[in-house]
Amino acid sequence: MDTNHSHNLTLRERVELQTKIQHLEWLLKECIGLEEYELCSQIRNVIHKKYELLATNQNQNELE
């Protein structure tokens, strides 16, 4: 999903991406408190990137 062509998402793609974000958030919560903090940090970074993608896409859709 992290490609140069991931902008201009369809509604279905946006819903799928939101579902993936929610799953990543759940994984992060499951990792908290464990020694694999680095894994949590990586998951958190992916979540933030996905939210940024959604925000960028939403802003683009609002401008069109």
Short mmCIF file of N, CA, C and O in Angstrom, two decimals:
data_model
loop_
_atom_site.label_atom_id
_atom_site.label_comp_id
_atom_site.label_asym_id
_atom_site.label_seq_id
_atom_site.Cartn_x
_atom_site.Cartn_y
_atom_site.Cartn_z
N MET A 1 0.81 -1.19 0.00
CA MET A 1 0.00 0.00 0.00
C MET A 1 0.86 1.26 0.00
O MET A 1 0.41 2.30 -0.39
N ASP A 2 2.08 1.15 0.44
CA ASP A 2 2.97 2.30 0.46
C ASP A 2 3.64 2.46 -0.90
O ASP A 2 4.79 2.11 -1.09
N THR A 3 2.91 2.96 -1.86
CA THR A 3 3.46 3.16 -3.19
C THR A 3 3.26 4.60 -3.59
O THR A 3 2.56 5.36 -2.93
N ASN A 4 3.85 4.95 -4.69
CA ASN A 4 3.66 6.30 -5.21
C ASN A 4 2.26 6.51 -5.73
O ASN A 4 1.84 7.63 -5.97
N HIS A 5 1.51 5.43 -5.93
CA HIS A 5 0.18 5.52 -6.50
C HIS A 5 -0.91 5.30 -5.46
O HIS A 5 -2.03 4.96 -5.79
N SER A 6 -0.60 5.49 -4.20
CA SER A 6 -1.59 5.22 -3.16
C SER A 6 -2.49 6.41 -2.87
O SER A 6 -3.37 6.33 -2.04
N HIS A 7 -2.27 7.53 -3.54
CA HIS A 7 -3.15 8.68 -3.39
C HIS A 7 -4.39 8.48 -4.26
O HIS A 7 -4.46 7.57 -5.05
N ASN A 8 -5.35 9.37 -4.10
CA ASN A 8 -6.61 9.28 -4.85
C ASN A 8 -7.28 7.93 -4.64
O ASN A 8 -7.65 7.23 -5.56
N LEU A 9 -7.42 7.57 -3.38
CA LEU A 9 -8.02 6.29 -3.02
C LEU A 9 -9.52 6.30 -3.26
O LEU A 9 -10.18 7.32 -3.06
N THR A 10 -10.04 5.16 -3.66
CA THR A 10 -11.48 5.02 -3.77
C THR A 10 -12.05 4.88 -2.36
O THR A 10 -11.31 4.66 -1.39
N LEU A 11 -13.35 4.97 -2.24
CA LEU A 11 -13.98 4.80 -0.93
C LEU A 11 -13.65 3.43 -0.34
O LEU A 11 -13.33 3.32 0.83
N ARG A 12 -13.71 2.41 -1.16
CA ARG A 12 -13.39 1.05 -0.69
C ARG A 12 -11.95 0.96 -0.21
O ARG A 12 -11.67 0.37 0.83
N GLU A 13 -11.03 1.54 -0.95
CA GLU A 13 -9.63 1.52 -0.56
C GLU A 13 -9.41 2.28 0.75
O GLU A 13 -8.64 1.86 1.60
N ARG A 14 -10.15 3.39 0.93
CA ARG A 14 -10.04 4.17 2.17
C ARG A 14 -10.53 3.33 3.35
O ARG A 14 -9.92 3.32 4.41
N VAL A 15 -11.65 2.62 3.18
CA VAL A 15 -12.18 1.77 4.25
C VAL A 15 -11.20 0.65 4.57
O VAL A 15 -10.94 0.36 5.74
N GLU A 16 -10.63 0.04 3.53
CA GLU A 16 -9.65 -1.02 3.75
C GLU A 16 -8.42 -0.48 4.49
O GLU A 16 -7.90 -1.14 5.39
N LEU A 17 -7.99 0.72 4.13
CA LEU A 17 -6.84 1.32 4.79
C LEU A 17 -7.15 1.65 6.24
O LEU A 17 -6.34 1.41 7.14
N GLN A 18 -8.36 2.15 6.50
CA GLN A 18 -8.76 2.43 7.88
C GLN A 18 -8.80 1.14 8.70
O GLN A 18 -8.41 1.14 9.87
N THR A 19 -9.26 0.05 8.10
CA THR A 19 -9.27 -1.24 8.79
C THR A 19 -7.86 -1.69 9.12
O THR A 19 -7.59 -2.17 10.23
N LYS A 20 -6.94 -1.52 8.18
CA LYS A 20 -5.55 -1.87 8.43
C LYS A 20 -4.97 -1.01 9.55
O LYS A 20 -4.22 -1.52 10.39
N ILE A 21 -5.30 0.26 9.56
CA ILE A 21 -4.83 1.16 10.62
C ILE A 21 -5.33 0.69 11.97
O ILE A 21 -4.57 0.62 12.95
N GLN A 22 -6.60 0.35 12.04
CA GLN A 22 -7.16 -0.13 13.30
C GLN A 22 -6.47 -1.41 13.76
O GLN A 22 -6.21 -1.59 14.95
N HIS A 23 -6.17 -2.30 12.82
CA HIS A 23 -5.48 -3.53 13.16
C HIS A 23 -4.07 -3.23 13.67
O HIS A 23 -3.62 -3.82 14.66
N LEU A 24 -3.39 -2.30 13.03
CA LEU A 24 -2.05 -1.92 13.49
C LEU A 24 -2.10 -1.30 14.88
O LEU A 24 -1.23 -1.56 15.71
N GLU A 25 -3.13 -0.50 15.14
CA GLU A 25 -3.27 0.07 16.48
C GLU A 25 -3.48 -1.02 17.52
O GLU A 25 -2.92 -0.96 18.61
N TRP A 26 -4.27 -2.02 17.18
CA TRP A 26 -4.49 -3.14 18.10
C TRP A 26 -3.17 -3.87 18.37
O TRP A 26 -2.86 -4.21 19.51
N LEU A 27 -2.41 -4.11 17.31
CA LEU A 27 -1.12 -4.77 17.48
C LEU A 27 -0.20 -3.96 18.39
O LEU A 27 0.48 -4.52 19.25
N LEU A 28 -0.22 -2.67 18.22
CA LEU A 28 0.61 -1.80 19.06
C LEU A 28 0.19 -1.93 20.52
O LEU A 28 1.03 -2.08 21.41
N LYS A 29 -1.09 -1.91 20.79
CA LYS A 29 -1.58 -2.05 22.16
C LYS A 29 -1.17 -3.39 22.76
O LYS A 29 -0.86 -3.48 23.94
N GLU A 30 -1.17 -4.44 21.93
CA GLU A 30 -0.76 -5.76 22.40
C GLU A 30 0.73 -5.79 22.74
O GLU A 30 1.15 -6.57 23.59
N CYS A 31 1.51 -4.97 22.08
CA CYS A 31 2.96 -4.96 22.29
C CYS A 31 3.37 -4.11 23.49
O CYS A 31 4.45 -4.31 24.03
N ILE A 32 2.56 -3.17 23.88
CA ILE A 32 2.94 -2.26 24.97
C ILE A 32 3.22 -3.08 26.22
O ILE A 32 2.49 -3.97 26.59
N GLY A 33 4.31 -2.70 26.87
CA GLY A 33 4.69 -3.39 28.08
C GLY A 33 5.63 -4.56 27.84
O GLY A 33 6.21 -5.09 28.76
N LEU A 34 5.80 -4.95 26.62
CA LEU A 34 6.70 -6.04 26.28
C LEU A 34 8.07 -5.49 25.92
O LEU A 34 8.23 -4.30 25.61
N GLU A 35 9.05 -6.36 25.92
CA GLU A 35 10.41 -5.92 25.63
C GLU A 35 10.61 -5.53 24.16
O GLU A 35 11.57 -4.85 23.82
N GLU A 36 9.69 -5.89 23.32
CA GLU A 36 9.81 -5.59 21.89
C GLU A 36 9.34 -4.18 21.59
O GLU A 36 8.55 -3.93 20.69
N TYR A 37 9.84 -3.21 22.35
CA TYR A 37 9.42 -1.82 22.17
C TYR A 37 9.77 -1.33 20.76
O TYR A 37 9.04 -0.55 20.18
N GLU A 38 10.87 -1.80 20.22
CA GLU A 38 11.26 -1.38 18.88
C GLU A 38 10.18 -1.76 17.87
O GLU A 38 9.86 -0.98 16.98
N LEU A 39 9.61 -2.94 18.03
CA LEU A 39 8.52 -3.37 17.15
C LEU A 39 7.34 -2.40 17.29
O LEU A 39 6.74 -1.99 16.29
N CYS A 40 7.04 -2.02 18.52
CA CYS A 40 5.94 -1.08 18.75
C CYS A 40 6.21 0.25 18.06
O CYS A 40 5.30 0.85 17.48
N SER A 41 7.43 0.70 18.12
CA SER A 41 7.79 1.96 17.48
C SER A 41 7.61 1.87 15.97
O SER A 41 7.11 2.81 15.34
N GLN A 42 7.99 0.75 15.40
CA GLN A 42 7.82 0.57 13.96
C GLN A 42 6.35 0.55 13.57
O GLN A 42 5.95 1.17 12.58
N ILE A 43 5.55 -0.14 14.35
CA ILE A 43 4.11 -0.19 14.09
C ILE A 43 3.51 1.20 14.22
O ILE A 43 2.72 1.64 13.38
N ARG A 44 3.90 1.93 15.27
CA ARG A 44 3.40 3.29 15.47
C ARG A 44 3.74 4.17 14.27
O ARG A 44 2.90 4.95 13.80
N ASN A 45 4.96 4.04 13.75
CA ASN A 45 5.36 4.83 12.59
C ASN A 45 4.52 4.50 11.37
O ASN A 45 4.14 5.40 10.61
N VAL A 46 4.22 3.23 11.17
CA VAL A 46 3.36 2.83 10.04
C VAL A 46 1.96 3.44 10.21
O VAL A 46 1.38 3.96 9.27
N ILE A 47 1.42 3.39 11.44
CA ILE A 47 0.11 3.96 11.72
C ILE A 47 0.09 5.45 11.37
O ILE A 47 -0.82 5.93 10.68
N HIS A 48 1.10 6.16 11.81
CA HIS A 48 1.16 7.60 11.53
C HIS A 48 1.25 7.88 10.03
O HIS A 48 0.60 8.79 9.53
N LYS A 49 2.03 7.08 9.32
CA LYS A 49 2.14 7.25 7.87
C LYS A 49 0.79 7.01 7.19
O LYS A 49 0.41 7.73 6.27
N LYS A 50 0.06 6.00 7.66
CA LYS A 50 -1.25 5.70 7.07
C LYS A 50 -2.24 6.83 7.35
O LYS A 50 -3.03 7.21 6.49
N TYR A 51 -2.22 7.37 8.59
CA TYR A 51 -3.09 8.50 8.89
C TYR A 51 -2.74 9.70 8.04
O TYR A 51 -3.63 10.42 7.56
N GLU A 52 -1.46 9.95 7.82
CA GLU A 52 -1.04 11.06 6.97
C GLU A 52 -1.54 10.85 5.55
O GLU A 52 -2.00 11.79 4.90
N LEU A 53 -1.46 9.62 5.06
CA LEU A 53 -1.96 9.30 3.73
C LEU A 53 -3.46 9.57 3.64
O LEU A 53 -3.94 10.17 2.68
N LEU A 54 -4.21 9.14 4.66
CA LEU A 54 -5.64 9.39 4.66
C LEU A 54 -5.95 10.88 4.69
O LEU A 54 -6.83 11.36 3.99
N ALA A 55 -5.21 11.62 5.51
CA ALA A 55 -5.43 13.06 5.61
C ALA A 55 -5.11 13.75 4.29
O ALA A 55 -5.87 14.62 3.83
N THR A 56 -4.01 13.35 3.67
CA THR A 56 -3.63 13.93 2.38
C THR A 56 -4.69 13.62 1.33
O THR A 56 -5.11 14.49 0.57
N ASN A 57 -5.14 12.37 1.32
CA ASN A 57 -6.15 11.97 0.35
C ASN A 57 -7.46 12.71 0.58
O ASN A 57 -8.10 13.17 -0.35
N GLN A 58 -7.85 12.87 1.84
CA GLN A 58 -9.09 13.56 2.15
C GLN A 58 -8.99 15.03 1.73
O GLN A 58 -9.93 15.57 1.16
N ASN A 59 -7.85 15.65 1.99
CA ASN A 59 -7.65 17.04 1.59
C ASN A 59 -7.71 17.19 0.08
O ASN A 59 -8.29 18.13 -0.44
N GLN A 60 -7.12 16.25 -0.65
CA GLN A 60 -7.16 16.28 -2.10
C GLN A 60 -8.58 16.13 -2.61
O GLN A 60 -9.00 16.82 -3.53
N ASN A 61 -9.34 15.22 -2.01
CA ASN A 61 -10.72 15.00 -2.42
C ASN A 61 -11.58 16.23 -2.15
O ASN A 61 -12.47 16.55 -2.92
N GLU A 62 -11.30 16.94 -1.04
CA GLU A 62 -12.07 18.13 -0.72
C GLU A 62 -11.78 19.27 -1.69
O GLU A 62 -12.64 20.10 -1.95
N LEU A 63 -10.57 19.31 -2.21
CA LEU A 63 -10.17 20.36 -3.15
C LEU A 63 -10.75 20.13 -4.54
O LEU A 63 -10.88 21.06 -5.32
N GLU A 64 -11.07 18.89 -4.86
CA GLU A 64 -11.55 18.56 -6.21
C GLU A 64 -13.00 18.83 -6.38
O GLU A 64 -13.85 18.96 -5.70
#
